[in-house]
Short mmCIF file of C-alpha atoms in Angstrom, two decimals:
data_model
loop_
_atom_site.label_atom_id
_atom_site.label_comp_id
_atom_site.label_asym_id
_atom_site.label_seq_id
_atom_site.Cartn_x
_atom_site.Cartn_y
_atom_site.Cartn_z
CA MET A 478 -62.37 0.71 -18.71
CA LEU A 479 -61.32 2.78 -15.70
CA ARG A 480 -58.40 0.40 -15.12
CA SER A 481 -57.25 0.86 -18.73
CA LEU A 482 -57.44 4.64 -18.44
CA SER A 483 -55.49 4.45 -15.19
CA CYS A 484 -52.73 2.39 -16.84
CA LEU A 485 -52.62 4.81 -19.80
CA PHE A 486 -52.32 7.79 -17.43
CA THR A 487 -49.49 6.06 -15.53
CA VAL A 488 -47.55 5.40 -18.72
CA LEU A 489 -48.02 8.96 -19.99
CA PHE A 490 -46.98 10.41 -16.63
CA SER A 491 -43.89 8.19 -16.52
CA CYS A 492 -42.88 9.26 -20.02
CA ALA A 493 -43.40 12.92 -19.11
CA VAL A 494 -41.18 12.58 -16.05
CA GLN A 495 -38.48 10.81 -18.06
CA ALA A 496 -38.67 13.52 -20.70
CA GLU A 497 -37.72 16.05 -18.05
CA CYS A 498 -34.22 14.52 -17.73
CA THR A 499 -31.62 14.47 -20.48
CA ASP A 500 -28.40 12.50 -20.76
CA ILE A 501 -25.22 14.54 -20.43
CA SER A 502 -21.61 13.81 -21.29
CA PRO A 503 -18.63 14.17 -18.91
CA GLN A 504 -17.67 17.37 -20.75
CA GLN A 505 -21.12 18.87 -20.03
CA GLN A 506 -20.79 18.29 -16.27
CA ALA A 507 -18.74 21.46 -15.87
CA GLU A 508 -21.55 23.48 -17.47
CA LEU A 509 -24.20 22.51 -14.89
CA PRO A 510 -25.71 25.28 -12.70
CA ASP A 511 -23.93 25.99 -9.42
CA ASP A 512 -26.99 25.22 -7.27
CA VAL A 513 -27.83 21.84 -8.82
CA THR A 514 -28.68 19.03 -6.39
CA ILE A 515 -28.40 15.23 -6.50
CA GLY A 516 -31.86 13.93 -7.30
CA SER A 517 -31.08 10.21 -7.34
CA ILE A 518 -28.16 7.79 -7.06
CA SER A 519 -28.14 4.56 -9.03
CA TYR A 520 -25.68 1.68 -8.90
CA ARG A 521 -24.23 -0.63 -11.50
CA ARG A 522 -22.14 -3.37 -9.91
CA ASN A 523 -20.14 -5.48 -12.37
CA ASN A 524 -18.91 -8.99 -11.75
CA VAL A 525 -15.27 -10.08 -11.98
CA PHE A 526 -15.23 -10.98 -15.69
CA ASP A 527 -17.04 -9.50 -18.66
CA LEU A 528 -18.46 -12.61 -20.29
CA THR A 529 -19.09 -10.74 -23.56
CA GLU A 530 -15.35 -10.38 -24.15
CA LYS A 531 -13.68 -12.64 -26.66
CA GLY A 532 -11.89 -15.63 -25.16
CA THR A 533 -14.07 -16.21 -22.11
CA PHE A 534 -14.84 -19.84 -21.28
CA TRP A 535 -16.11 -22.04 -18.48
CA LEU A 536 -13.49 -20.83 -15.94
CA HIS A 537 -14.66 -17.22 -16.19
CA ARG A 538 -18.32 -18.22 -16.07
CA PHE A 539 -17.66 -20.36 -12.99
CA ALA A 540 -15.73 -17.50 -11.33
CA ASN A 541 -18.63 -15.09 -11.87
CA TYR A 542 -21.18 -17.67 -10.74
CA SER A 543 -19.34 -18.46 -7.51
CA HIS A 544 -18.39 -14.86 -6.71
CA ILE A 545 -20.62 -12.74 -4.46
CA ILE A 546 -20.69 -9.27 -6.02
CA THR A 547 -19.98 -6.40 -3.64
CA LYS A 548 -23.32 -5.56 -2.10
CA GLU A 549 -24.95 -2.21 -2.82
CA PRO A 550 -24.97 -1.14 0.87
CA THR A 551 -21.21 -1.85 0.99
CA VAL A 552 -20.61 0.52 -1.94
CA GLN A 553 -23.13 3.01 -0.56
CA ASP A 554 -21.28 3.16 2.79
CA ASP A 555 -18.22 4.58 1.04
CA LEU A 556 -20.02 7.40 -0.75
CA LEU A 557 -18.97 10.89 0.28
CA PHE A 558 -22.19 12.47 -1.05
CA LEU A 559 -25.90 12.01 -0.31
CA GLN A 560 -29.12 12.14 -2.26
CA GLY A 561 -30.64 15.60 -1.96
CA ALA A 562 -27.30 17.30 -1.28
CA ALA A 563 -25.71 19.90 -3.52
CA LEU A 564 -23.65 18.41 -6.34
CA ASN A 565 -19.89 18.65 -5.82
CA LEU A 566 -17.87 17.09 -8.65
CA GLN A 567 -14.76 16.94 -6.44
CA GLU A 568 -16.67 14.72 -3.99
CA LEU A 569 -17.53 12.35 -6.84
CA GLU A 570 -13.87 12.14 -7.87
CA GLU A 571 -12.76 11.63 -4.26
CA THR A 572 -15.28 8.82 -3.81
CA GLU A 573 -13.93 7.16 -6.97
CA ARG A 574 -10.44 7.16 -5.44
CA LEU A 575 -11.73 5.78 -2.15
CA LEU A 576 -13.54 2.93 -3.93
CA ARG A 577 -10.53 2.10 -6.11
CA ASN A 578 -8.46 1.91 -2.95
CA ARG A 579 -10.59 -1.00 -1.72
CA ALA A 580 -8.85 -4.28 -2.48
CA TYR A 581 -12.06 -5.96 -3.59
CA ILE A 582 -12.86 -3.31 -6.25
CA ARG A 583 -10.77 -3.29 -9.44
CA ASP A 584 -12.10 0.01 -10.75
CA ALA A 585 -14.81 2.57 -10.10
CA ALA A 586 -16.46 5.31 -12.13
CA ILE A 587 -18.91 7.90 -10.78
CA SER A 588 -20.58 10.23 -13.22
CA VAL A 589 -23.53 12.53 -13.67
CA SER A 590 -25.70 10.53 -16.06
CA GLN A 591 -28.71 12.87 -16.47
CA TYR A 592 -29.75 16.45 -15.79
CA CYS A 593 -33.36 17.30 -14.90
CA PRO A 594 -33.89 21.05 -15.54
CA GLN A 595 -37.38 21.21 -14.05
CA SER A 596 -36.13 20.16 -10.61
CA ASN A 597 -32.58 21.46 -11.21
CA SER A 598 -31.23 18.09 -10.13
CA VAL A 599 -29.02 15.36 -11.53
CA ASN A 600 -28.97 11.60 -11.51
CA VAL A 601 -25.61 10.16 -10.42
CA LEU A 602 -24.42 6.74 -11.59
CA VAL A 603 -21.98 4.77 -9.39
CA GLU A 604 -20.35 1.93 -11.32
CA THR A 605 -17.91 -0.59 -9.87
CA TRP A 606 -16.00 -3.59 -11.19
CA ASP A 607 -15.20 -6.34 -8.71
CA ASN A 608 -11.96 -8.20 -8.10
CA TRP A 609 -11.91 -11.92 -7.41
CA SER A 610 -11.61 -11.97 -3.61
CA LEU A 611 -11.88 -15.60 -2.42
CA LEU A 612 -8.31 -16.76 -2.78
CA PRO A 613 -6.80 -20.15 -2.13
CA LYS A 614 -3.61 -18.41 -1.02
CA ILE A 615 -0.52 -19.91 -2.60
CA ASP A 616 2.39 -17.45 -2.64
CA PHE A 617 5.87 -18.56 -3.60
CA SER A 618 9.12 -16.73 -4.08
CA SER A 619 12.74 -17.75 -4.48
CA GLU A 620 15.57 -15.26 -4.40
CA GLY A 621 19.11 -15.17 -3.15
CA GLY A 622 19.06 -18.83 -2.18
CA GLU A 623 16.00 -18.41 0.04
CA THR A 624 12.59 -19.92 -0.67
CA ASP A 625 9.49 -18.37 0.89
CA TYR A 626 5.94 -19.64 0.58
CA SER A 627 2.49 -19.14 2.02
CA ILE A 628 -0.45 -21.55 1.87
CA GLY A 629 -3.93 -20.78 3.11
CA ILE A 630 -7.21 -19.12 2.27
CA ALA A 631 -8.26 -15.50 2.30
CA ASP A 632 -11.47 -13.68 1.44
CA ASP A 633 -11.02 -9.94 0.94
CA ASN A 634 -14.76 -9.38 0.41
CA LEU A 635 -16.54 -11.72 2.79
CA LEU A 636 -20.08 -12.31 1.48
CA GLY A 637 -19.84 -9.05 -0.46
CA SER A 638 -19.43 -7.00 2.75
CA GLY A 639 -15.92 -5.66 2.12
CA ASN A 640 -14.60 -7.41 5.25
CA GLN A 641 -11.46 -9.53 5.11
CA LEU A 642 -10.81 -12.95 6.66
CA GLN A 643 -7.48 -14.75 6.31
CA LEU A 644 -6.00 -18.04 7.55
CA ASP A 645 -2.64 -19.27 6.32
CA TYR A 646 0.60 -21.08 7.00
CA ALA A 647 3.76 -19.28 5.89
CA LYS A 648 7.51 -19.77 5.75
CA ASP A 649 10.05 -17.07 5.00
CA SER A 650 13.75 -16.53 5.58
CA GLU A 651 13.14 -15.78 9.27
CA ARG A 652 10.31 -18.00 10.51
CA THR A 653 7.38 -20.35 9.95
CA GLY A 654 3.94 -19.99 11.47
CA TYR A 655 0.15 -19.78 11.32
CA LEU A 656 -1.81 -16.57 10.91
CA LEU A 657 -5.45 -15.72 11.54
CA SER A 658 -6.73 -12.22 10.85
CA PHE A 659 -9.97 -10.31 10.38
CA ALA A 660 -10.26 -6.76 9.08
CA SER A 661 -13.18 -4.42 8.44
CA PRO A 662 -12.39 -1.30 6.36
CA ASN A 663 -15.65 0.51 7.09
CA ILE A 664 -17.58 -0.71 10.15
CA PHE A 665 -21.33 -0.30 9.52
CA GLY A 666 -20.64 2.67 7.24
CA THR A 667 -19.14 4.75 10.08
CA HIS A 668 -15.71 5.08 8.39
CA TRP A 669 -14.13 3.39 11.41
CA ASN A 670 -11.91 0.45 10.49
CA ALA A 671 -10.54 -2.40 12.56
CA LEU A 672 -7.92 -5.12 12.31
CA THR A 673 -7.44 -8.16 14.53
CA ARG A 674 -4.51 -10.47 13.83
CA TYR A 675 -3.02 -13.43 15.71
CA ALA A 676 0.05 -15.41 14.66
CA ASP A 677 1.64 -18.51 16.18
CA ASN A 678 5.16 -18.58 14.77
CA SER A 679 8.17 -20.80 15.26
CA ASP A 680 9.86 -17.94 17.14
CA GLY A 681 6.89 -16.95 19.31
CA GLU A 682 3.33 -15.68 19.37
CA SER A 683 2.22 -12.27 18.22
CA TYR A 684 -1.01 -10.33 18.10
CA HIS A 685 -2.09 -7.02 16.65
CA PHE A 686 -5.28 -5.00 17.16
CA THR A 687 -6.08 -1.68 15.50
CA LEU A 688 -9.15 0.55 15.71
CA THR A 689 -8.99 3.69 13.60
CA ARG A 690 -11.15 6.47 12.25
CA PRO A 691 -8.77 8.04 9.73
CA PHE A 692 -8.99 11.31 7.86
CA TYR A 693 -10.95 9.27 5.33
CA ARG A 694 -11.75 12.29 3.16
CA LEU A 695 -10.02 15.57 2.48
CA SER A 696 -12.52 17.56 4.56
CA SER A 697 -12.62 15.18 7.56
CA PRO A 698 -12.64 17.32 10.71
CA TRP A 699 -11.10 14.75 13.07
CA ALA A 700 -9.42 11.35 13.33
CA PHE A 701 -8.66 8.78 16.03
CA SER A 702 -6.42 5.73 16.26
CA LEU A 703 -5.65 2.99 18.75
CA ASP A 704 -2.94 0.45 17.91
CA LEU A 705 -1.89 -2.47 20.15
CA GLU A 706 0.77 -5.00 19.22
CA LYS A 707 2.87 -7.66 20.90
CA ASN A 708 5.38 -9.48 18.77
CA LYS A 709 8.09 -12.01 19.58
CA GLU A 710 10.41 -13.01 16.76
CA GLU A 711 13.86 -14.31 15.99
CA ILE A 712 16.33 -11.74 14.67
CA SER A 713 19.29 -12.89 12.61
CA ASP A 714 22.56 -11.19 11.78
CA TYR A 715 23.91 -12.01 8.34
CA LEU A 716 27.21 -11.94 6.50
CA LEU A 717 27.11 -12.26 2.69
CA GLY A 718 23.62 -13.71 2.96
CA ASP A 719 24.57 -16.39 5.51
CA GLU A 720 23.14 -16.38 9.04
CA ILE A 721 25.90 -15.98 11.63
CA ASN A 722 24.02 -14.94 14.77
CA LEU A 723 20.52 -15.42 16.17
CA TYR A 724 18.59 -13.97 19.12
CA ASP A 725 15.00 -13.27 20.19
CA ARG A 726 13.36 -9.85 20.14
CA GLU A 727 10.11 -9.06 21.95
CA LEU A 728 8.24 -5.87 21.11
CA LYS A 729 5.40 -4.44 23.18
CA TRP A 730 3.72 -1.53 21.42
CA PHE A 731 0.74 0.68 22.13
CA GLU A 732 -0.06 3.92 20.35
CA SER A 733 -3.07 6.18 20.40
CA TYR A 734 -3.76 9.61 19.00
CA VAL A 735 -6.51 12.05 18.18
CA GLY A 736 -6.26 14.32 15.16
CA PHE A 737 -7.91 17.58 14.12
CA LYS A 738 -8.17 19.57 10.91
CA LEU A 739 -6.68 22.94 11.69
CA ALA A 740 -7.57 24.73 8.46
CA GLN A 741 -8.45 24.17 4.83
CA ARG A 742 -7.86 26.78 2.17
CA ALA A 743 -8.76 25.59 -1.31
CA ASN A 744 -6.76 22.39 -1.77
CA HIS A 745 -4.33 23.07 1.13
CA ILE A 746 -5.24 21.09 4.26
CA HIS A 747 -3.52 21.50 7.64
CA ARG A 748 -3.92 18.87 10.39
CA LEU A 749 -2.63 18.27 13.92
CA ASN A 750 -2.30 14.91 15.70
CA ILE A 751 -1.74 14.59 19.46
CA GLY A 752 -0.78 11.20 20.85
CA PHE A 753 1.46 8.96 22.90
CA THR A 754 3.43 5.78 22.20
CA LEU A 755 4.48 2.96 24.53
CA ASN A 756 7.45 1.24 22.89
CA ASP A 757 9.30 -1.44 24.88
CA THR A 758 11.83 -3.76 23.19
CA ASN A 759 13.61 -6.65 24.95
CA PHE A 760 16.11 -9.27 23.78
CA GLN A 761 16.86 -12.84 24.87
CA GLN A 762 19.61 -15.26 24.00
CA THR A 763 19.02 -18.53 22.14
CA GLU A 764 21.19 -21.58 21.60
CA LEU A 765 22.47 -19.95 18.40
CA THR A 766 23.39 -16.60 19.95
CA VAL A 767 27.10 -16.00 19.31
CA TYR A 768 27.61 -12.28 19.93
CA ASP A 769 26.45 -9.84 22.60
CA LEU A 770 22.76 -8.93 22.64
CA PRO A 771 21.64 -5.42 21.73
CA PRO A 772 20.80 -3.34 24.82
CA GLU A 773 17.14 -3.31 25.81
CA ARG A 774 15.31 -0.06 25.18
CA ASN A 775 12.08 1.71 26.10
CA LEU A 776 11.26 4.69 23.88
CA SER A 777 7.83 5.60 25.24
CA ALA A 778 6.89 9.20 24.47
CA ILE A 779 4.17 11.79 24.04
CA TRP A 780 4.18 13.66 20.73
CA LEU A 781 2.67 16.29 18.45
CA GLU A 782 2.44 15.85 14.68
CA TYR A 783 1.69 18.48 12.05
CA GLN A 784 0.49 17.39 8.58
CA LEU A 785 0.16 19.32 5.33
CA LEU A 786 -1.68 17.89 2.34
CA VAL A 787 -2.00 19.72 -0.97
CA SER A 788 -4.60 17.88 -3.01
CA ASP A 789 -3.86 17.58 -6.72
CA TYR A 790 -4.83 14.03 -7.68
CA ARG A 791 -4.48 12.71 -11.23
CA LYS A 792 -5.48 9.47 -12.91
CA LEU A 793 -2.21 8.13 -14.31
CA PHE A 794 -1.07 4.91 -15.94
CA ASN A 795 2.15 2.90 -16.06
CA ILE A 796 3.90 4.62 -13.17
CA ASN A 797 4.25 1.85 -10.57
CA GLN A 798 1.73 -0.59 -12.08
CA PHE A 799 0.38 -1.23 -15.56
CA ASN A 800 -3.02 -1.78 -17.18
CA ARG A 801 -4.85 -0.05 -14.33
CA VAL A 802 -5.63 3.42 -13.03
CA GLU A 803 -3.20 4.85 -10.48
CA ASP A 804 -4.46 7.73 -8.33
CA ILE A 805 -1.36 9.84 -7.72
CA ASN A 806 -1.24 13.13 -5.86
CA LEU A 807 0.93 15.75 -7.56
CA GLY A 808 0.60 18.07 -4.57
CA TRP A 809 3.00 18.48 -1.65
CA GLN A 810 2.61 16.13 1.32
CA ALA A 811 4.47 16.82 4.55
CA ARG A 812 4.44 15.81 8.18
CA LEU A 813 6.54 16.65 11.23
CA ARG A 814 6.36 14.73 14.52
CA LEU A 815 8.18 15.87 17.66
CA GLY A 816 8.15 13.56 20.67
CA ARG A 817 9.39 13.79 24.24
CA LEU A 818 10.42 10.55 25.97
CA GLN A 819 8.74 10.28 29.37
CA SER A 820 9.97 8.21 32.34
CA TRP A 821 6.41 8.03 33.74
CA LEU A 822 5.45 6.17 30.57
CA GLY A 823 8.36 3.75 31.11
CA ALA A 824 11.09 5.38 28.99
CA ASP A 825 14.64 4.56 30.05
CA ASP A 826 15.73 8.17 29.92
CA ALA A 827 14.49 11.62 29.02
CA GLY A 828 15.09 12.58 25.41
CA TRP A 829 13.65 13.80 22.16
CA GLN A 830 12.40 12.14 18.96
CA LEU A 831 11.97 13.80 15.57
CA ASP A 832 10.31 12.26 12.53
CA THR A 833 9.67 14.41 9.47
CA GLU A 834 8.72 13.50 5.91
CA LEU A 835 8.23 15.36 2.63
CA ALA A 836 6.83 13.94 -0.64
CA LYS A 837 6.03 15.39 -4.04
CA VAL A 838 5.34 14.24 -7.59
CA TRP A 839 6.29 16.54 -10.46
CA GLN A 840 4.95 16.20 -13.99
CA LEU A 841 7.86 17.67 -15.93
CA ASN A 842 6.03 17.37 -19.25
CA ASN A 843 3.37 15.13 -20.79
CA ASP A 844 5.66 12.08 -20.69
CA ILE A 845 8.06 12.59 -17.77
CA PHE A 846 7.26 12.24 -14.06
CA LEU A 847 9.57 12.69 -11.09
CA LEU A 848 8.53 11.13 -7.76
CA GLY A 849 10.38 12.27 -4.68
CA ASN A 850 10.21 11.30 -1.01
CA SER A 851 12.50 12.35 1.85
CA ARG A 852 12.37 11.36 5.51
CA TYR A 853 14.52 12.34 8.49
CA GLN A 854 14.38 10.49 11.81
CA ALA A 855 16.40 11.40 14.90
CA LEU A 856 16.67 10.25 18.51
CA TRP A 857 18.50 12.22 21.20
CA LEU A 858 18.96 10.84 24.70
CA SER A 859 21.78 10.03 27.09
CA GLY A 860 24.56 8.30 25.16
CA VAL A 861 22.53 8.14 21.93
CA ASN A 862 22.66 10.57 19.02
CA GLN A 863 20.86 8.59 16.32
CA HIS A 864 19.99 9.85 12.83
CA LEU A 865 18.55 8.34 9.66
CA PHE A 866 18.08 10.41 6.50
CA SER A 867 16.22 8.56 3.72
CA ASN A 868 15.64 9.75 0.17
CA GLN A 869 14.01 8.24 -2.88
CA LEU A 870 13.87 9.69 -6.39
CA GLN A 871 12.10 7.92 -9.24
CA LEU A 872 12.11 9.27 -12.79
CA VAL A 873 9.56 7.78 -15.21
CA TYR A 874 9.91 8.60 -18.90
CA GLN A 875 6.94 7.21 -20.83
CA LEU A 876 8.44 6.52 -24.26
CA ASN A 877 5.04 5.58 -25.67
CA ASN A 878 1.86 3.81 -24.57
CA ASN A 879 3.72 0.49 -24.36
CA SER A 880 7.10 1.29 -22.84
CA SER A 881 8.86 3.36 -20.20
CA ALA A 882 12.40 4.09 -19.09
CA VAL A 883 12.71 4.30 -15.30
CA GLY A 884 15.54 5.45 -13.07
CA ILE A 885 15.39 4.99 -9.28
CA VAL A 886 17.81 6.12 -6.56
CA ASN A 887 17.32 5.10 -2.92
CA ALA A 888 19.79 6.64 -0.48
CA GLU A 889 19.78 6.20 3.32
CA PHE A 890 22.38 7.71 5.60
CA GLY A 891 22.33 6.57 9.22
CA ARG A 892 24.29 7.04 12.40
CA GLN A 893 24.27 4.90 15.57
CA LEU A 894 21.36 2.75 14.36
CA PHE A 895 20.25 -0.01 16.70
CA GLN A 896 21.92 -3.35 15.99
CA ASP A 897 18.62 -5.08 15.23
CA GLU A 898 17.62 -2.31 12.79
CA ALA A 899 20.71 -2.29 10.60
CA LEU A 900 20.31 -1.57 6.87
CA TYR A 901 20.85 -4.68 4.78
CA LEU A 902 21.36 -4.72 1.04
CA GLY A 903 20.31 -7.58 -1.21
CA GLY A 904 17.59 -9.03 -3.40
CA ASP A 905 14.65 -7.57 -1.45
CA THR A 906 16.09 -4.02 -1.28
CA GLY A 907 16.72 -3.37 -4.97
CA LEU A 908 19.94 -5.28 -5.67
CA ARG A 909 18.17 -8.11 -7.42
CA ALA A 910 21.16 -10.21 -8.55
CA PHE A 911 22.42 -10.75 -4.97
CA PRO A 912 21.14 -12.81 -2.03
CA LEU A 913 19.03 -11.37 0.77
CA TYR A 914 20.97 -9.67 3.59
CA TYR A 915 24.19 -9.56 1.57
CA GLN A 916 25.73 -6.33 2.85
CA ARG A 917 25.04 -4.66 6.19
CA GLY A 918 25.56 -1.11 7.36
CA ASP A 919 24.20 2.12 8.82
CA SER A 920 23.98 3.62 5.33
CA ARG A 921 23.13 2.30 1.88
CA ILE A 922 22.57 3.51 -1.67
CA VAL A 923 20.87 1.61 -4.48
CA ALA A 924 20.50 2.91 -8.04
CA THR A 925 18.44 1.21 -10.75
CA ALA A 926 17.99 1.76 -14.47
CA GLU A 927 15.08 -0.18 -15.96
CA TYR A 928 13.31 -0.52 -19.29
CA ARG A 929 9.67 -1.60 -19.05
CA TYR A 930 7.50 -2.93 -21.82
CA PHE A 931 3.74 -3.27 -21.34
CA THR A 932 1.84 -5.61 -23.63
CA ASP A 933 -1.85 -6.14 -24.25
CA TRP A 934 -1.32 -9.88 -23.86
CA SER A 935 -3.38 -11.70 -21.29
CA ILE A 936 -3.09 -15.30 -20.16
CA LEU A 937 -6.68 -16.56 -19.92
CA GLN A 938 -7.68 -13.00 -18.85
CA LEU A 939 -6.08 -13.84 -15.51
CA LEU A 940 -2.52 -12.59 -15.90
CA ASP A 941 -1.49 -9.47 -17.84
CA VAL A 942 2.01 -9.70 -19.29
CA GLY A 943 4.88 -7.22 -19.21
CA PHE A 944 8.66 -7.37 -19.60
CA ALA A 945 11.61 -5.62 -17.95
CA GLY A 946 15.35 -5.29 -18.37
CA PHE A 947 17.40 -3.72 -15.58
CA ALA A 948 20.80 -2.88 -14.13
CA ASP A 949 21.29 -2.34 -10.38
CA ALA A 950 24.19 -0.92 -8.38
CA GLY A 951 24.48 -0.37 -4.66
CA ARG A 952 26.42 -0.50 -1.44
CA SER A 953 25.76 -0.67 2.31
CA TRP A 954 28.42 0.46 4.76
CA GLY A 955 29.27 1.95 8.14
CA ALA A 956 27.72 -0.35 10.76
CA LYS A 957 29.68 -1.15 13.89
CA GLN A 958 29.71 -4.96 14.03
CA ASP A 959 31.57 -7.91 15.53
CA PHE A 960 31.90 -9.64 12.15
CA ASP A 961 33.13 -8.55 8.77
CA SER A 962 34.42 -9.80 5.44
CA ASN A 963 36.56 -8.36 2.68
CA ILE A 964 34.50 -10.16 0.03
CA ASP A 965 32.22 -7.85 -1.96
CA ASP A 966 32.68 -5.02 0.52
CA GLY A 967 32.56 -2.34 -2.17
CA VAL A 968 29.96 -1.26 -4.73
CA LEU A 969 27.95 -4.20 -6.08
CA PHE A 970 26.61 -4.48 -9.64
CA GLY A 971 24.01 -6.75 -11.19
CA VAL A 972 21.98 -6.99 -14.38
CA GLY A 973 18.93 -8.97 -15.40
CA GLY A 974 15.67 -9.15 -17.22
CA GLY A 975 12.40 -10.92 -16.94
CA ILE A 976 8.65 -11.22 -17.16
CA ARG A 977 5.98 -9.42 -15.11
CA LEU A 978 2.66 -11.22 -14.63
CA LEU A 979 -0.06 -9.04 -13.10
CA SER A 980 -2.96 -10.81 -11.42
CA SER A 981 -5.34 -8.32 -12.99
CA HIS A 982 -8.63 -9.56 -11.52
CA SER A 983 -7.42 -10.46 -8.03
CA SER A 984 -8.04 -8.43 -4.89
CA ARG A 985 -4.37 -8.81 -3.92
CA GLY A 986 -3.21 -7.28 -7.21
CA THR A 987 -0.05 -9.37 -6.99
CA MET A 988 2.59 -8.96 -9.69
CA ILE A 989 4.81 -12.00 -10.20
CA HIS A 990 8.41 -11.17 -11.15
CA ILE A 991 10.28 -13.94 -12.97
CA ASP A 992 13.85 -12.72 -13.54
CA LEU A 993 17.13 -14.08 -14.80
CA THR A 994 19.92 -12.15 -13.04
CA HIS A 995 23.71 -11.97 -13.18
CA PRO A 996 25.86 -10.56 -10.32
CA PHE A 997 29.33 -9.09 -10.88
CA SER A 998 31.03 -10.48 -7.81
CA ASP A 999 34.28 -11.94 -6.44
CA ASN A 1000 32.29 -14.31 -4.23
CA PRO A 1001 32.86 -17.88 -5.52
CA LYS A 1002 29.59 -19.04 -3.90
CA LEU A 1003 27.44 -16.94 -6.24
CA ASP A 1004 26.28 -18.44 -9.51
CA ALA A 1005 26.95 -16.50 -12.69
CA TRP A 1006 23.28 -16.61 -13.67
CA GLN A 1007 20.31 -17.41 -11.47
CA TRP A 1008 16.53 -17.42 -11.64
CA ARG A 1009 14.62 -15.28 -9.20
CA VAL A 1010 10.86 -15.46 -8.57
CA THR A 1011 9.11 -12.95 -6.31
CA ALA A 1012 5.62 -11.55 -5.75
CA LYS A 1013 5.31 -7.77 -5.42
CA LYS A 1014 2.81 -4.92 -5.67
CA ARG A 1015 4.90 -2.83 -8.08
CA PHE A 1016 6.45 -3.29 -11.47
#
């Protein structure tokens, strides 16, 4: 009897407590009291595929069964708010962006699910949707007469921890080799991240180690970074896509800095980084070296960097991707780094370095977006007066929910660039109908007009389908070189069209481009029409 009464009391008490809290809609969130607190945080972690959707079959069930869903502590480590703290809706939105930026999470939604007036608190729901992260890695691309591939295995969410492990064998236009890497984006929830990578390539060994605590949130008061790299690789000079010279380049690199938030006024954030860089580059001849080697250089320096970030993030669609949320900042972003080369750090000569960048996205109206980015780099030392001014403008006109017209202009103007850092123009730099490394110079301009069509088609719920038609024009010019050709030395034109296949449930988010292209050329070696297959991150 007493046990029955006890059970009845427990049920009644539970119902009374639940009655205190009421569900609220996203529109009602803005009407909550200013002093409301976070009473509880609940999690809803979704697997890779929704098995209730039409068209699912044994492959999707097997994928969900064999996939380890991102563990709750892994999601919890990325939260920028705590239970018992005052509710800040901007922190919820910022956490959403941080989670969506993780490769292993396809999407995230954080909302206030209930309001409890008696305790003046809210219940917050954190919902995530996983990407498939264990990937037998088979990448293949063919463009401009070059075939690249990569075979291996990678797990971008090792045992649901968010850590990444990768082992593969790869071949590209420059080299073949093995790669082993491990990365942790958030070590034990401290917001430190680390990367360790080792590669044994046909042109030499390389390793890379990074330990960083970034400005992981808008209000972060400080940051730190340590970056160590040694890389030996073969560098080729090309003429009309054909290799005509080969030599070895060895880079030894170490950089470390500490950063501070100077001030924050509303959504304007000012930061200062103080650091130093050890940058030593050497060159060696090979059996295929035909021309003189570039001079060795040591550009080690100490530097100061100022950063400005104006936070105005929006959830947009069909800008650079399709069928997924894109977190794009419409506010100004700027940085200015001034460095002084130091002989006691190993620099060849005293001098100055300048690196400044400015970026902005404008929403001209409901359907038109203009994305702009400008960067200026300069190096002044004895006998060297080097400059590189880079600009990109991208205009996106969303004709409707299924199509866009896009115009892109990339312009780079350089002077006295190092021989091994010349600006090539070809299939991988926007001129899609021409081979890789087709033109070479200190300056280049590429302009593209593209029509994009986004469908709701899906191949087995694995690949989302889109289409594109495009016209490209460009030229590279101005490099001092020991070799030249009067074939296609002017403005180059090409047209094409093709299919875009987005790996919509993969942690790599790869978009396969299958294009049929036609170059307008006086080079008899180029085919009139050619197929081109590449894997990219953008449309």
